[in-house]
């Protein structure tokens, strides 16, 4: 049950991040499954806002709220999932791999907890732009003996070491 409780917010995160990374179904497939009312609402939203990001956020929040109501996750877990989603989406351009798949696998396998994930993502937010570009590579290792770690500034090394438990060897 714990795996289900952890995986549900990650699935919600994947929906939005896929939209950010361009890995979404064809628009024609999506539109063919929508009612006339849904299409009109979507067109109005895009005309007013210039994007459908708000609709996606509402759908994710609804899915998370339903999971809380159904007892699959706690409100604290939902808050952590939302925070993780915000950070991942704000930094999606840095990652050269499917960060959400890694997060889902790590949580499911017990490699790290949701709390450790959020701490790591918060640490990532604190890195310099150059540090983010290095740490967000699939090949990055938090091992201080590795060249990618050594190429970080001293400040970024300190952040990785002290505030990013999910990337520690």
XYZ file of C-alpha atoms in Angstrom:
169
model
C 0.000 0.000 0.000
C 2.868 2.385 0.769
C 4.180 1.964 -2.798
C 0.749 2.874 -4.161
C 0.576 5.891 -1.864
C 3.962 7.101 -3.044
C 3.468 6.249 -6.723
C 0.183 8.147 -7.068
C 1.646 11.640 -6.643
C 4.519 10.656 -8.901
C 2.067 9.650 -11.629
C 0.429 13.041 -11.250
C 3.844 14.698 -11.503
C 4.595 12.722 -14.646
C 1.504 14.045 -16.403
C 2.594 17.653 -16.064
C 6.291 17.094 -16.651
C 5.544 15.129 -19.813
C 3.711 18.192 -21.061
C 6.789 20.262 -20.222
C 9.189 17.924 -22.025
C 7.058 17.461 -25.134
C 6.373 13.773 -24.521
C 2.615 14.102 -24.911
C 0.117 12.303 -27.095
C -0.790 13.797 -30.455
C -3.174 16.731 -30.147
C -5.581 15.059 -32.558
C -5.787 12.024 -30.256
C -6.510 14.213 -27.256
C -9.068 16.355 -29.058
C -10.897 13.349 -30.496
C -11.608 12.153 -26.966
C -12.986 15.495 -25.780
C -16.580 16.701 -25.793
C -17.584 19.913 -27.591
C -17.861 21.657 -24.218
C -14.359 20.554 -23.209
C -12.949 21.746 -26.533
C -14.676 25.127 -26.172
C -13.338 25.502 -22.637
C -9.843 24.571 -23.758
C -9.965 27.066 -26.639
C -11.156 29.811 -24.288
C -8.402 29.013 -21.784
C -5.719 29.079 -24.451
C -7.096 32.338 -25.866
C -7.124 33.938 -22.400
C -3.934 32.477 -20.930
C -1.918 31.514 -23.978
C -1.444 27.956 -22.670
C -3.129 24.979 -21.032
C -0.793 24.861 -18.035
C -3.535 26.008 -15.672
C -5.839 23.199 -16.795
C -3.095 20.636 -16.203
C -2.397 22.043 -12.740
C -6.098 21.814 -11.879
C -6.262 18.206 -13.099
C -3.217 17.223 -11.048
C -4.520 18.981 -7.952
C -7.832 17.196 -8.430
C -6.128 13.804 -8.697
C -4.068 14.479 -5.582
C -7.121 15.719 -3.666
C -9.020 12.572 -4.687
C -6.117 10.428 -3.459
C -6.251 12.217 -0.090
C -10.023 11.747 0.115
C -9.671 8.053 -0.739
C -7.027 7.663 1.972
C -4.258 6.685 -0.457
C -1.964 9.516 0.640
C -1.825 11.962 3.511
C -2.105 15.716 3.179
C 1.599 15.979 4.072
C 2.539 13.538 1.300
C 0.379 15.518 -1.120
C 2.122 18.753 -0.136
C 5.522 17.121 -0.622
C 4.455 15.776 -4.033
C 3.235 19.209 -5.105
C 6.495 20.817 -3.951
C 8.538 18.196 -5.802
C 6.442 18.736 -8.925
C 6.984 22.484 -8.766
C 10.758 22.141 -8.468
C 11.041 19.483 -11.194
C 8.951 21.529 -13.601
C 10.859 24.736 -12.876
C 14.105 22.943 -13.717
C 12.959 20.545 -16.462
C 15.302 22.083 -19.033
C 18.371 21.035 -17.039
C 17.702 17.284 -16.971
C 19.054 15.154 -19.832
C 17.104 12.090 -18.691
C 13.633 11.156 -17.483
C 13.911 12.518 -13.952
C 10.378 11.435 -13.107
C 11.117 7.801 -13.963
C 14.189 7.944 -11.722
C 12.120 9.484 -8.921
C 9.410 6.856 -9.281
C 11.950 4.009 -9.330
C 13.868 5.417 -6.360
C 10.739 5.788 -4.270
C 9.363 2.382 -5.257
C 12.678 0.633 -4.570
C 13.185 2.405 -1.257
C 16.381 4.083 -2.453
C 15.115 7.283 -0.814
C 11.998 8.581 0.905
C 9.669 11.336 -0.240
C 11.215 13.526 2.458
C 14.727 12.841 1.128
C 13.500 13.539 -2.400
C 12.113 16.914 -1.381
C 15.285 17.765 0.515
C 17.332 16.838 -2.562
C 15.137 18.872 -4.908
C 15.271 21.853 -2.549
C 19.052 21.513 -2.539
C 18.990 21.393 -6.326
C 17.098 24.698 -6.326
C 19.968 26.228 -4.318
C 22.666 25.243 -6.812
C 24.167 27.778 -9.203
C 23.045 27.571 -12.824
C 26.356 25.883 -13.659
C 25.880 23.449 -10.784
C 22.358 22.591 -11.910
C 23.652 21.862 -15.414
C 26.197 19.387 -13.993
C 24.041 17.735 -11.317
C 21.085 17.290 -13.701
C 23.078 14.993 -15.986
C 22.199 11.310 -15.820
C 25.869 10.466 -15.339
C 26.247 12.680 -12.246
C 27.453 11.044 -9.047
C 27.437 12.633 -5.615
C 30.681 10.802 -4.894
C 33.357 13.440 -4.119
C 36.005 11.362 -5.912
C 34.158 11.569 -9.251
C 35.174 14.163 -11.883
C 31.657 15.530 -12.315
C 31.428 16.234 -8.578
C 34.901 17.774 -8.576
C 33.927 20.124 -11.416
C 31.337 21.797 -9.153
C 32.190 25.001 -7.317
C 33.002 24.625 -3.618
C 29.602 26.097 -2.736
C 27.751 23.660 -5.012
C 29.807 20.744 -3.653
C 28.737 21.716 -0.130
C 25.076 21.779 -1.173
C 25.300 18.359 -2.844
C 27.065 16.883 0.179
C 24.842 18.368 2.873
C 21.435 18.929 1.288
C 20.953 16.310 -1.429
C 20.676 12.845 0.177
C 19.058 11.214 -2.870
C 22.238 11.681 -4.963
C 24.652 10.372 -2.355
C 26.495 7.142 -3.203
